[in-house]
Short mmCIF file of C-alpha atoms and ligand atoms in Angstrom, two decimals:
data_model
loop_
_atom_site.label_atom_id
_atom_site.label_comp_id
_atom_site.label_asym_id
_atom_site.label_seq_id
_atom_site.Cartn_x
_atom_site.Cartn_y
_atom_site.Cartn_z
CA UNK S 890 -101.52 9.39 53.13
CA UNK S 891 -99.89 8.08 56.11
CA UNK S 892 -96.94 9.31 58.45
CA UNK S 893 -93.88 7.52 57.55
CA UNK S 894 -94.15 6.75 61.43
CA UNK S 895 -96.63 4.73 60.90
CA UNK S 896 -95.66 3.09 57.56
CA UNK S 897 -92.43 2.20 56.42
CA UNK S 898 -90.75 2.86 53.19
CA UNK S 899 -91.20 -0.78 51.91
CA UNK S 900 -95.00 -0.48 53.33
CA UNK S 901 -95.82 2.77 51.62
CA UNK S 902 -94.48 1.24 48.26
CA UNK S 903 -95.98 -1.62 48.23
CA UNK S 904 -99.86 -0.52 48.95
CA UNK S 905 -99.11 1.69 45.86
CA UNK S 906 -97.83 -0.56 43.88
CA UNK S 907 -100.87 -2.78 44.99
CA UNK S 908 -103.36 0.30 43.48
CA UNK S 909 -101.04 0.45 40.20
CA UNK S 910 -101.33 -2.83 39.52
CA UNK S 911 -104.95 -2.92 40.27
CA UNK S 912 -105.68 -0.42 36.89
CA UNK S 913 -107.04 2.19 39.24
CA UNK S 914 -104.86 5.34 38.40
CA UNK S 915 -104.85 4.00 34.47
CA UNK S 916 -107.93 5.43 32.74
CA UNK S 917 -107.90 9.08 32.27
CA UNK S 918 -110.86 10.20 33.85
CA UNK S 919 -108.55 8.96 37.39
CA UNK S 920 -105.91 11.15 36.16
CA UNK S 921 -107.75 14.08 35.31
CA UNK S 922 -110.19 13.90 38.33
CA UNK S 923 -106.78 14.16 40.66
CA UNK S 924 -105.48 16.87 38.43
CA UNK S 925 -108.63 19.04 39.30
CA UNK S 926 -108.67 18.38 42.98
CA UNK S 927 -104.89 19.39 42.71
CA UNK S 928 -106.01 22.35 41.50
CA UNK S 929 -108.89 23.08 43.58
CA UNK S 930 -106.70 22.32 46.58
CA UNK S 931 -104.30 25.36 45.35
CA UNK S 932 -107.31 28.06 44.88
CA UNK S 933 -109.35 26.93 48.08
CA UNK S 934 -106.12 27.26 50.00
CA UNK S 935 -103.68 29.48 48.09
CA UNK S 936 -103.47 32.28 51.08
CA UNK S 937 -102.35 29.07 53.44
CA UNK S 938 -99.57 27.72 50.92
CA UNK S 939 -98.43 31.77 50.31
CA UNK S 940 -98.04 32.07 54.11
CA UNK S 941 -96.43 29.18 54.32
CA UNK S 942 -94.08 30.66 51.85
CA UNK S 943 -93.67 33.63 53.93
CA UNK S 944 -92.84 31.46 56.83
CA UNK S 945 -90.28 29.43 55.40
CA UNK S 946 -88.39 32.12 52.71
CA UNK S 947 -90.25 35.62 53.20
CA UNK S 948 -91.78 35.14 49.87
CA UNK S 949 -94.07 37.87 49.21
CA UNK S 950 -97.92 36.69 48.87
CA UNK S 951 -97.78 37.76 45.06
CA UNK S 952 -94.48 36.58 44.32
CA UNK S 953 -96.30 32.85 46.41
CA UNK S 954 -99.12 32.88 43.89
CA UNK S 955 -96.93 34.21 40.77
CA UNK S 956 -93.84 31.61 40.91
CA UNK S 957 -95.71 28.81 42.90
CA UNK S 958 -99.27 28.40 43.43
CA UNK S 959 -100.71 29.90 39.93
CA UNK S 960 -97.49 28.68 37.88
CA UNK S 961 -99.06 25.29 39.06
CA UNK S 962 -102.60 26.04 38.44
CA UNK S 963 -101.56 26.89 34.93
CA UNK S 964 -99.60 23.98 34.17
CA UNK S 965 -102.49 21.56 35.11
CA UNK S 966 -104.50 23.63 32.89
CA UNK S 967 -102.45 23.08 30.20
CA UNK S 968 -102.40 19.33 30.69
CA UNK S 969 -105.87 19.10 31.45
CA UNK S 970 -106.77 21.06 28.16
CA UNK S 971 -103.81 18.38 26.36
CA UNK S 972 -104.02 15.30 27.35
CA UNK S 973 -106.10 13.44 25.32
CA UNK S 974 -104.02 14.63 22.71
CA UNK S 975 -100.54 13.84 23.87
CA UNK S 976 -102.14 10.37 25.02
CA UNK S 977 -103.34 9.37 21.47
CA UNK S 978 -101.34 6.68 20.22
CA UNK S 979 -98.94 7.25 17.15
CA UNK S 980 -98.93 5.29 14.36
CA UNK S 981 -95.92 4.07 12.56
CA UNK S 982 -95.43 3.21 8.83
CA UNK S 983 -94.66 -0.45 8.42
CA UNK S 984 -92.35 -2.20 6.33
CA UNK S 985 -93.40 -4.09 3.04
CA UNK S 986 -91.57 -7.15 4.06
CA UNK S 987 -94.43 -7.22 6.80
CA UNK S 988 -97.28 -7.03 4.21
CA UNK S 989 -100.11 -5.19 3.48
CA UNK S 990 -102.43 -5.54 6.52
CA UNK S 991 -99.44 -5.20 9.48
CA UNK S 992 -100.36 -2.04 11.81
CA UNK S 993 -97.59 -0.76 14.01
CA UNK S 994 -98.23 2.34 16.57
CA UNK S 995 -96.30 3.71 19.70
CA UNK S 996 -98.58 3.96 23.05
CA UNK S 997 -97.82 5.28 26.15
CA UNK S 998 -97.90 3.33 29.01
CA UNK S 999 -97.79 4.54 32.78
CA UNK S 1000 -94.65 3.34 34.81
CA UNK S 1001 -95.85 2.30 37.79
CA UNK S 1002 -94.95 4.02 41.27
CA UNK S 1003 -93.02 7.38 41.17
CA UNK S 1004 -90.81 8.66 43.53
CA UNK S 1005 -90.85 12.63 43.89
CA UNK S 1006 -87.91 14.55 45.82
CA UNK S 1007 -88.25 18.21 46.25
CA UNK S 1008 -86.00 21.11 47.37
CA UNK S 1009 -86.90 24.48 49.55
CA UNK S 1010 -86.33 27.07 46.83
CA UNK S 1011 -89.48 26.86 45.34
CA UNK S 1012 -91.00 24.02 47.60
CA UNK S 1013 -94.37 24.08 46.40
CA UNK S 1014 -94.20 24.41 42.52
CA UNK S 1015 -91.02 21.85 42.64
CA UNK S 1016 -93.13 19.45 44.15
CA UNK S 1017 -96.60 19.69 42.80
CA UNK S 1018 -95.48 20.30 39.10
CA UNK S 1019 -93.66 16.89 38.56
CA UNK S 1020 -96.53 15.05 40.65
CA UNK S 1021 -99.14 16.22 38.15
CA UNK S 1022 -97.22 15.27 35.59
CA UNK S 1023 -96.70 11.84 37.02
CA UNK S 1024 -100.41 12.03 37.71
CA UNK S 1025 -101.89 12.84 33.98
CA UNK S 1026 -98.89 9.55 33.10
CA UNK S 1027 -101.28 7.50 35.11
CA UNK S 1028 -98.77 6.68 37.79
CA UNK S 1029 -98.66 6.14 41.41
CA UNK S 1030 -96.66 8.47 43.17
CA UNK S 1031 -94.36 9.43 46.63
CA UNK S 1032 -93.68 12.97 47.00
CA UNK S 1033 -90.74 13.73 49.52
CA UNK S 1034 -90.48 17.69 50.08
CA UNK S 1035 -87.64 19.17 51.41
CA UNK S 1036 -86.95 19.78 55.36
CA UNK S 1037 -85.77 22.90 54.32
CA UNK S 1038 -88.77 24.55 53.81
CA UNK S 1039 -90.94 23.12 56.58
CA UNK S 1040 -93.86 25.25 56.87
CA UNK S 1041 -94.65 24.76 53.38
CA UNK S 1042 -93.81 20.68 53.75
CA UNK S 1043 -95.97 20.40 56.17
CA UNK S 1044 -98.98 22.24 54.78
CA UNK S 1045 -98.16 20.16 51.63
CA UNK S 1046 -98.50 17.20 54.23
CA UNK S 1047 -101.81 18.99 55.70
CA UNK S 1048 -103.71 19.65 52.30
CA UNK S 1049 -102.10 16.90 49.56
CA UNK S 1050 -104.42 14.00 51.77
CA UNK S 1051 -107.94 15.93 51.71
CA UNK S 1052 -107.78 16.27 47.85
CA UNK S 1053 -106.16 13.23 46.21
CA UNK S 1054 -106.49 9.18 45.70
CA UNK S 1055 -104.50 8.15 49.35
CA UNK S 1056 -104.28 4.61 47.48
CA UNK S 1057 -102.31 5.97 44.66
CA UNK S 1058 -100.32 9.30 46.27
CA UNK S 1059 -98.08 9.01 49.65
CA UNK S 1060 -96.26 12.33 50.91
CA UNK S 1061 -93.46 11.14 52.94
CA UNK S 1062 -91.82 14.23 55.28
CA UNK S 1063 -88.87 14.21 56.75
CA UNK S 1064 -84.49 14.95 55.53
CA UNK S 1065 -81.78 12.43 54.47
CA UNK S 1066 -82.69 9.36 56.66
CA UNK S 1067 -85.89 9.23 55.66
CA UNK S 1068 -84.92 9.79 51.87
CA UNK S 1069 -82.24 7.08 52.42
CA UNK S 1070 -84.59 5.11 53.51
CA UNK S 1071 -87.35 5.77 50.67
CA UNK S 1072 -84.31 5.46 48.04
CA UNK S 1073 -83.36 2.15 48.73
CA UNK S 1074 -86.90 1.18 47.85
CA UNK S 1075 -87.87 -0.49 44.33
CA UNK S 1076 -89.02 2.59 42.12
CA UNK S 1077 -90.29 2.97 38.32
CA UNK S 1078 -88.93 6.13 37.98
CA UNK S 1079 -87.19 8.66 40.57
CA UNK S 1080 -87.57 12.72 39.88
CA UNK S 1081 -84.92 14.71 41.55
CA UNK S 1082 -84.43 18.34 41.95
CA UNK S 1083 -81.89 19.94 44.22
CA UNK S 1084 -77.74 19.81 43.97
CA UNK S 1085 -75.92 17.16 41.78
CA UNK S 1086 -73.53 15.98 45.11
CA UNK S 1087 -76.95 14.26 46.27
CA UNK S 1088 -78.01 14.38 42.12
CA UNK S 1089 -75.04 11.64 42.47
CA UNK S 1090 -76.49 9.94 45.67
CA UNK S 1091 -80.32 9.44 43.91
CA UNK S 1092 -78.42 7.95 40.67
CA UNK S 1093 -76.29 5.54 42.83
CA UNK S 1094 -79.72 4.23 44.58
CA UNK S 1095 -81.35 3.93 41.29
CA UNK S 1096 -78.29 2.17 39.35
CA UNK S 1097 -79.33 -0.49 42.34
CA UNK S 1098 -82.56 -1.41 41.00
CA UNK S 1099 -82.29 0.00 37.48
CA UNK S 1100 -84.54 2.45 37.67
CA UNK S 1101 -84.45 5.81 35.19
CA UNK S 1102 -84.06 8.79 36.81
CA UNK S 1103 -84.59 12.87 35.90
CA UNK S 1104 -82.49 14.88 37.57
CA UNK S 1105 -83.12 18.77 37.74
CA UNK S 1106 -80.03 20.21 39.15
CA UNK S 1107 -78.56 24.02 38.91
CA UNK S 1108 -75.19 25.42 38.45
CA UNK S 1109 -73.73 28.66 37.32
CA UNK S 1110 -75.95 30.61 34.82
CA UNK S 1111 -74.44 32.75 32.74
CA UNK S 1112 -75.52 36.21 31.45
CA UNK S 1113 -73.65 37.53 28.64
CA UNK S 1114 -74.66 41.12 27.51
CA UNK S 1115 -73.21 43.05 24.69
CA UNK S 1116 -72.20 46.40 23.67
CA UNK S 1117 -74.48 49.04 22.80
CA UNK S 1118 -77.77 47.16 24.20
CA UNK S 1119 -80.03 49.30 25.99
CA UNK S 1120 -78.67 48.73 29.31
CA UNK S 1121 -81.80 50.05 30.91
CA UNK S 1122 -84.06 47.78 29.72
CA UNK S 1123 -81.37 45.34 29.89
CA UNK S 1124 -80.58 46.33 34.20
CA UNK S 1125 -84.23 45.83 34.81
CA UNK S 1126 -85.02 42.18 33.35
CA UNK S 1127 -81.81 41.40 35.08
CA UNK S 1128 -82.55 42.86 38.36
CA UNK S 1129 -86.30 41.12 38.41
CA UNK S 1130 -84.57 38.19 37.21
CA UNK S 1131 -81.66 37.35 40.01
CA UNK S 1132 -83.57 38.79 42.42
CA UNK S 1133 -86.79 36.99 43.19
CA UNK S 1134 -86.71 35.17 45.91
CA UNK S 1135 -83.31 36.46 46.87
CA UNK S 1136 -81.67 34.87 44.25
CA UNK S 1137 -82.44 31.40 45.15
CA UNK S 1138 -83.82 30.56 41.78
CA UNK S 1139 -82.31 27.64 39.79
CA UNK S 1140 -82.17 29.32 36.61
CA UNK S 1141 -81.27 32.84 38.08
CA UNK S 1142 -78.82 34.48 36.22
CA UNK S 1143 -75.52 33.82 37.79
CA UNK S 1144 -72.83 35.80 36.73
CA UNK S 1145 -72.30 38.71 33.88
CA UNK S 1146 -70.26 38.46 31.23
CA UNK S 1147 -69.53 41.64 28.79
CA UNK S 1148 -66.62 43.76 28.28
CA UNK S 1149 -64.92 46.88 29.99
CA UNK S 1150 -67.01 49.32 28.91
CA UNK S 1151 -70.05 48.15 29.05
CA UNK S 1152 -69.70 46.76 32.42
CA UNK S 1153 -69.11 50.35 33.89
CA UNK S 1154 -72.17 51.59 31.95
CA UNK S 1155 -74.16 48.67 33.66
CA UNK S 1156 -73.31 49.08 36.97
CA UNK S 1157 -75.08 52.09 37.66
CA UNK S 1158 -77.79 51.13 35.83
CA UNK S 1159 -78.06 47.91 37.57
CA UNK S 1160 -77.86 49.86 40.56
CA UNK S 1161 -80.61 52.22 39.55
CA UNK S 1162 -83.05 48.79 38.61
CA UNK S 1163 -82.63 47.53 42.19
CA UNK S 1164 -83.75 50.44 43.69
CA UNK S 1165 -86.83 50.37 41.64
CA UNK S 1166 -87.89 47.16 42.51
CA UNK S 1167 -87.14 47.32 46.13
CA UNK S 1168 -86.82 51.19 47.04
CA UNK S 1169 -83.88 52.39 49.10
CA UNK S 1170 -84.13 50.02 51.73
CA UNK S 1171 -84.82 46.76 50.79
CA UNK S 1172 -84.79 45.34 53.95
CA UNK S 1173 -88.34 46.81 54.68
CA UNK S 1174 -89.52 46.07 50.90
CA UNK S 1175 -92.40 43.43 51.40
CA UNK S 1176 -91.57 42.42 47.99
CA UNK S 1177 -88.40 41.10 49.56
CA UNK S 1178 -87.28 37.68 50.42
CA UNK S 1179 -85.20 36.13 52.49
CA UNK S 1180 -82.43 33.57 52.50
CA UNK S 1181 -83.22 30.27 53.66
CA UNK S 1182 -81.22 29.78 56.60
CA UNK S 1183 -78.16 30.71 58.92
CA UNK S 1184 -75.97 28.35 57.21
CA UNK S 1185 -76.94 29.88 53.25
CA UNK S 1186 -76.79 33.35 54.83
CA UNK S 1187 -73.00 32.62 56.42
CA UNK S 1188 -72.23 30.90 53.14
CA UNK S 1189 -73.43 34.29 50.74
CA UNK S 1190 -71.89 36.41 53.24
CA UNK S 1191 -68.35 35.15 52.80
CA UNK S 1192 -68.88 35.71 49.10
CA UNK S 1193 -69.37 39.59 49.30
CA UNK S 1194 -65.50 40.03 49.68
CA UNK S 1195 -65.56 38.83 45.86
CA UNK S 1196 -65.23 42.43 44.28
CA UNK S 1197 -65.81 45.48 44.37
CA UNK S 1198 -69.32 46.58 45.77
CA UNK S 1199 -71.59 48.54 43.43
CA UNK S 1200 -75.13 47.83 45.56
CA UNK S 1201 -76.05 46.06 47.84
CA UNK S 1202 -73.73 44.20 50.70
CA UNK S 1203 -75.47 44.66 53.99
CA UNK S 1204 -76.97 42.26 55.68
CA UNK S 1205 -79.01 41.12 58.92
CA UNK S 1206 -78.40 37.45 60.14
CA UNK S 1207 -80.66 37.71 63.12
CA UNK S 1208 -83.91 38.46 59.93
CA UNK S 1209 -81.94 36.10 57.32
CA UNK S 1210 -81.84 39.48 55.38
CA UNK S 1211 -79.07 39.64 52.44
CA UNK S 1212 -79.23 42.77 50.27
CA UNK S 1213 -79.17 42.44 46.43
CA UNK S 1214 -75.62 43.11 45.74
CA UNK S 1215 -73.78 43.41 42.83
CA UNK S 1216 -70.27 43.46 42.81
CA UNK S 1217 -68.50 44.45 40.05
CA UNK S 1218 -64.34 43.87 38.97
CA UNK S 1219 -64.97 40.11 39.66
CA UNK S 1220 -61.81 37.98 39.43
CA UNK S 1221 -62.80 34.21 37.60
CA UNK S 1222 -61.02 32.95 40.16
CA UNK S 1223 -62.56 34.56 43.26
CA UNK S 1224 -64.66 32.62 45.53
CA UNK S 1225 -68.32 33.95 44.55
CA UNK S 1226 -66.97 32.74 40.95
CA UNK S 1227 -66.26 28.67 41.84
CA UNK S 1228 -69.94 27.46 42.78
CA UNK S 1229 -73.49 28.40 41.72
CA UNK S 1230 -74.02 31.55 43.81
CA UNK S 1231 -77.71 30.76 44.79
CA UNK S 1232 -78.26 33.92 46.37
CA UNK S 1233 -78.72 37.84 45.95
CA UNK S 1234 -75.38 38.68 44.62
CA UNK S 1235 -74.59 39.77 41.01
CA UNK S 1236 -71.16 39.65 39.81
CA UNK S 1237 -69.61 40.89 36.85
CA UNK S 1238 -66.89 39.61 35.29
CA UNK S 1239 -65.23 41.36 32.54
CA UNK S 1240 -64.22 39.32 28.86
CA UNK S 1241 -62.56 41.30 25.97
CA UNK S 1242 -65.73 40.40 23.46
CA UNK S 1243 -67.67 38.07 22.09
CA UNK S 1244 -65.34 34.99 21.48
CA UNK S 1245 -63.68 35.29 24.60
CA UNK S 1246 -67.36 34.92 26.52
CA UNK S 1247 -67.99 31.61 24.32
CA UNK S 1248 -64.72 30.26 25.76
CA UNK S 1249 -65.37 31.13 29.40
CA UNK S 1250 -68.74 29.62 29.02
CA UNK S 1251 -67.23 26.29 27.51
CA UNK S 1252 -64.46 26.16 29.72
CA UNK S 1253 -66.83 25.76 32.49
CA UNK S 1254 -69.81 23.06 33.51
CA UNK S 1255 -72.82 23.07 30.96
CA UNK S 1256 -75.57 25.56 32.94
CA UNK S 1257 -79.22 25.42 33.59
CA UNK S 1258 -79.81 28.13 31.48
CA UNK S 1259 -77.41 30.76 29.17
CA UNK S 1260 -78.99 34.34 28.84
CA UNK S 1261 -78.07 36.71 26.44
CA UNK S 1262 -78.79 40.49 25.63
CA UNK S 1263 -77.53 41.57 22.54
CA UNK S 1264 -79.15 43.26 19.22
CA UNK S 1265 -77.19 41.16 16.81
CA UNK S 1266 -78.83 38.60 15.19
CA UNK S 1267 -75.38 37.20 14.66
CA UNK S 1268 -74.46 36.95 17.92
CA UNK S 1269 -77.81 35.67 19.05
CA UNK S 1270 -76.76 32.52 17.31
CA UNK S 1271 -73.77 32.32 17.50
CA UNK S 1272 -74.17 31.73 21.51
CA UNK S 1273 -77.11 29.36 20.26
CA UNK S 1274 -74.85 27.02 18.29
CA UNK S 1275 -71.66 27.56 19.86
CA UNK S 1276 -72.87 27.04 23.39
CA UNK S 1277 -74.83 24.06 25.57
CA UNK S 1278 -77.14 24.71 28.12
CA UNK S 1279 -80.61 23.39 29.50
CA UNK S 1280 -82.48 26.40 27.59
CA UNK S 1281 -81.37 29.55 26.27
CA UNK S 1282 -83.15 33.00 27.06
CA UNK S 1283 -83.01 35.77 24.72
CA UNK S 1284 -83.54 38.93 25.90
CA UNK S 1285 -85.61 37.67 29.26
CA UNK S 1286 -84.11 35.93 32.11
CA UNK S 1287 -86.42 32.76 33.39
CA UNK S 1288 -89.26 32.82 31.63
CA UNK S 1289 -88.84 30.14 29.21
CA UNK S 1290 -89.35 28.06 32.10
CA UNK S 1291 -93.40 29.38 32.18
CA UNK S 1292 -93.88 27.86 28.61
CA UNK S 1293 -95.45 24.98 29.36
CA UNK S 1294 -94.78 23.30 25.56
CA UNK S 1295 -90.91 24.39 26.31
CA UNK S 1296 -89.00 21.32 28.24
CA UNK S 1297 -87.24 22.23 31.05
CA UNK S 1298 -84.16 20.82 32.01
CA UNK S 1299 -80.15 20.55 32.05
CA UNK S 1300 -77.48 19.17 30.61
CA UNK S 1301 -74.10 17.71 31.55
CA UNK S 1302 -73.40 19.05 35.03
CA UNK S 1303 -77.28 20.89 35.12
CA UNK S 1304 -79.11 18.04 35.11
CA UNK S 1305 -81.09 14.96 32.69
CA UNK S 1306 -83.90 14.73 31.39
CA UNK S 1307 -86.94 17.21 31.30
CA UNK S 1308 -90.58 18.26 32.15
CA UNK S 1309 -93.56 20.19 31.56
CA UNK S 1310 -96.50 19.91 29.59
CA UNK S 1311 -96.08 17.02 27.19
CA UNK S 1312 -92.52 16.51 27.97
CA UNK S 1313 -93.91 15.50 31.57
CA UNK S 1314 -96.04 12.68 29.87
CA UNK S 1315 -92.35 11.53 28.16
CA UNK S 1316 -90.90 11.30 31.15
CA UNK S 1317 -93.09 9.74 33.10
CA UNK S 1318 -94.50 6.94 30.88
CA UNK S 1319 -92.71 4.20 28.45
CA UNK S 1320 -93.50 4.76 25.20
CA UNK S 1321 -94.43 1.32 23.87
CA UNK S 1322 -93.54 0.32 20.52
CA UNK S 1323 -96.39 -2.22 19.38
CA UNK S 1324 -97.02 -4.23 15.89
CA UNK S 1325 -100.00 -6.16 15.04
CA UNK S 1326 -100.62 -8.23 11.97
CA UNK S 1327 -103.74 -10.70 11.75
CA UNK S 1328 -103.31 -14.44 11.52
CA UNK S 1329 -105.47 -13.98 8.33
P1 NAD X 582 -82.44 20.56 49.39
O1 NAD X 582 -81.35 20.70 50.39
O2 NAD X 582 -83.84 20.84 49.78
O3 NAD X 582 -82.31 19.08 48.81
C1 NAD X 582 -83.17 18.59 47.82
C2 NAD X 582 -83.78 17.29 48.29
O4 NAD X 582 -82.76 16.31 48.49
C3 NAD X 582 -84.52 17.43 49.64
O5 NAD X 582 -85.78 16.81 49.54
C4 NAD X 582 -83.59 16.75 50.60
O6 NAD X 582 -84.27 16.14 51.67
C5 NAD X 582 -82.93 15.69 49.74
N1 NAD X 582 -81.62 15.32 50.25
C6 NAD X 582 -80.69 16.14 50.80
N2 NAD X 582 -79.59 15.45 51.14
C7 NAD X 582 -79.83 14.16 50.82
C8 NAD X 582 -79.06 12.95 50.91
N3 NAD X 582 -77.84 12.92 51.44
N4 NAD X 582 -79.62 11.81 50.46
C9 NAD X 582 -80.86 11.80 49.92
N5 NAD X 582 -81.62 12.93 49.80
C10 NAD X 582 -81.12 14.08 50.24
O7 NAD X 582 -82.19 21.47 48.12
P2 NAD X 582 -80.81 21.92 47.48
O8 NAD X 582 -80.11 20.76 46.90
O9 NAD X 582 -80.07 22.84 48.39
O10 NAD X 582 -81.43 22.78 46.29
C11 NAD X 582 -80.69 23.73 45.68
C12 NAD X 582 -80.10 23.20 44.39
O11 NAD X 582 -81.14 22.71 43.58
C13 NAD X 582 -79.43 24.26 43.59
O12 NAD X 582 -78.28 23.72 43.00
C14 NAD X 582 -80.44 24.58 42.52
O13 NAD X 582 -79.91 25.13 41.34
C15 NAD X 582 -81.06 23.27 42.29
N6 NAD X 582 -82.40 23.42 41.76
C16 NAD X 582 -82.65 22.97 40.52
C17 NAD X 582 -83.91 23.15 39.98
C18 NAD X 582 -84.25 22.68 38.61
O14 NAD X 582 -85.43 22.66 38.31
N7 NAD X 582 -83.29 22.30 37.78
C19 NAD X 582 -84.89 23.78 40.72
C20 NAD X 582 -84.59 24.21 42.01
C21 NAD X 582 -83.34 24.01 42.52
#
């Protein structure tokens, strides 16, 4: 792996193309054997990665090894345990006007060299999950994590080297020159997660050189949550949900949507859930995380004038510290309301009922993920077939996103494409359509 100092963009893609095209990173035994020193790289150093989580968003050490670090362990688990099955080739029935003895079959081949870009929210997981899917495709790969998150970046840049093929993987530091530069580069396939202004920027380079790209962006999440569901129960998942890492979760739940009465009934209890996960001062919670950076924290800050304040609202630019807030009487027009939030702050936003909430939600962008608490089977799917969003979570905010045979990803305005498990293999490999019929 070598400092982009040292090797350019066109340098770096070249020697890896070189390796692809020399068959190295096609058998499986290559694949697997990185998969496994990926994942002995996370349990020999999972205490460095979680501090380096600490360092760069206050991420507790168990929230580092829940959401990051084991969430990664798993998934190559999952492949590892897979893929020789998701590999096998398919076959296909063939036409009669083809005869008797023609064979056809679909095979997947590797794409070639794989460009990874990362974001800060989740800087480890975002970048190591796609690469070992990439990986177990048989590809050749550049992983670009973001500036944002620099401790972890640069213990990425630290560890990645010591465990895997340096022919075949190239981690390439740095923030928008460098992934200028890297984008105007020939690529087989380009994986990008972060916001869809740059989401445009990555499809723009690709268009140049044709090249397919995924795109994992975010957007407003809704949360709709009905009348006469236990609001407890319901106050908790929610809490756990927006709040981990401060909110800066793609698929954290956004906004609520329910009516009057319920809303007043949640408040309190929503109030009453944040205290129990973070005591009366979350500030010194070590459970805690904290924003980003000065320019996120200004950002959130200006949004806490959104409505009215049920808990939460302090904060502490000098530690990065934003309480979990919830605000309640939320105009859809007020500012928290007009962008994905992307922080610890929980409005709620009042519809008459049911049909009302399927408007709002298809008056707006398609999101990430729609979540919905309710005890009616009716409703359930109702929002299932009335609605579009990446994935739909019933009754549990996020976790769909741990199932590795679930595919994760947006639509419209969230994103294209998906991952995970076997869904990583179709997305990072052609699926070749072949037919074979003897001469005699
Ligand atoms: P970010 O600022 O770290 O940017 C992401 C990547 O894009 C970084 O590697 C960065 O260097 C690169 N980048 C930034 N500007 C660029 C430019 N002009 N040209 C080329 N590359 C550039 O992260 P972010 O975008 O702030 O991430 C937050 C967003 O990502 C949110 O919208 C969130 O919902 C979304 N997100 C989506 C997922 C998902 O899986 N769908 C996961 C996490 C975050």
């Amino acid at each position: 792996m070598i400092h982009p100092t040292t090797e350019q963009p066109a340098d770096i893609v070249a020697r890896l193309r070189a390796t692809f095209r020399s068959g190295r990173t096609k058998p499986v035994e290559w694949r697997t054997t990185q998969l496994r020193r990926l994942r002995e790289m996370l349990t020999t150093h999972g205490d460095d990665i979680a501090q380096a989580l600490y360092a760069d968003l206050g991420k507790s050490s168990t929230e580092a090894f829940r959401t990051e670090i084991d969430f990664t362990v798993r998934e190559i688990d999952h492949t590892l345990d897979h893929l020789s099955e998701w590999l096998r080739p398919e076959s296909a029935p063939v036409p009669a006007h083809l005869g008797d003895d023609a064979t056809a079959w679909t095979q997947y081949d590797p794409l070639g060299v794989v460009l990874v870009i990362a974001p800060w929210n989740y800087p480890v997981q975002l970048l190591l999950t796609p690469l070992l899917g990439a990986l177990a495709s048989g590809n050749a790969v550049v992983v670009k994590p973001s500036e944002l998150a620099p401790a972890a970046s640069s213990a990425m840049a630290r560890l990645l080297p010591q465990y895997l093929d340096t022919d075949a993987v190239a981690l390439v530091e740095g923030a928008v020159p460098e992934t200028t530069a890297l984008l105007a580069e020939h690529f087989d396939h380009i994986f990008y997660t972060g916001n869809g202004v740059v989401g445009r920027i990555v499809m723009r380079a690709a268009a140049e050189h044709l090249t397919p790209v995924t795109l994992e962006l975010g957007g407003k999440s809704p949360v709709f949550v009905d009348r006469d569901t236990d609001l407890s129960a319901v106050a908790a998942r929610l809490a756990r949900g927006k709040f981990l890492n401060a909110g800066q979760t793609c698929v954290a739940p956004d906004y609520v949507l329910t009516d009057p009465t319920t809303a007043r009934a949640l408040e309190s209890e929503l109030a009453r859930a944040v205290e129990d996960l973070f005591g009366t001062e979350p500030q010194h919670s070590p459970e805690y995380g904290r924003i980003v950076n000065e320019r996120h924290f200004d950002r959130l800050s200006a949004l806490l004038a959104s409505g009215r304040t049920v808990t939460g609202g302090a904060g502490d630019r000098a530690e990065k510290y934003l309480a979990p807030t919830v605000l309640a009487d939320v105009a859809p027009g007020s500012p928290v309301m007009q962008e994905e939030i992307f922080g610890p702050i929980l409005p709620i936003v009042t519809v008459p009922g049911l049909d009302d909430a399927i408007d709002f939600i298809n008056d707006r962008d398609k999101p990430l993920a729609l979540y919905v608490f309710t005890d009616s089977a009716t409703t359930r799917e109702r929002l299932a077939a009335e609605t579009s969003s990446g994935g739909l979570g019933l009754g549990l905010p996020l976790a769909h996103l741990t199932v590795s045979d679930l595919p994760f990803g947006g639509v419209g305005e969230s994103g294209m494409g998906s991952y995970h498990g076997r869904y990583s293999i179709e997305t990072f490999s052609h699926r070749k359509a072949v037919l074979s019929k003897p001469l005699a």
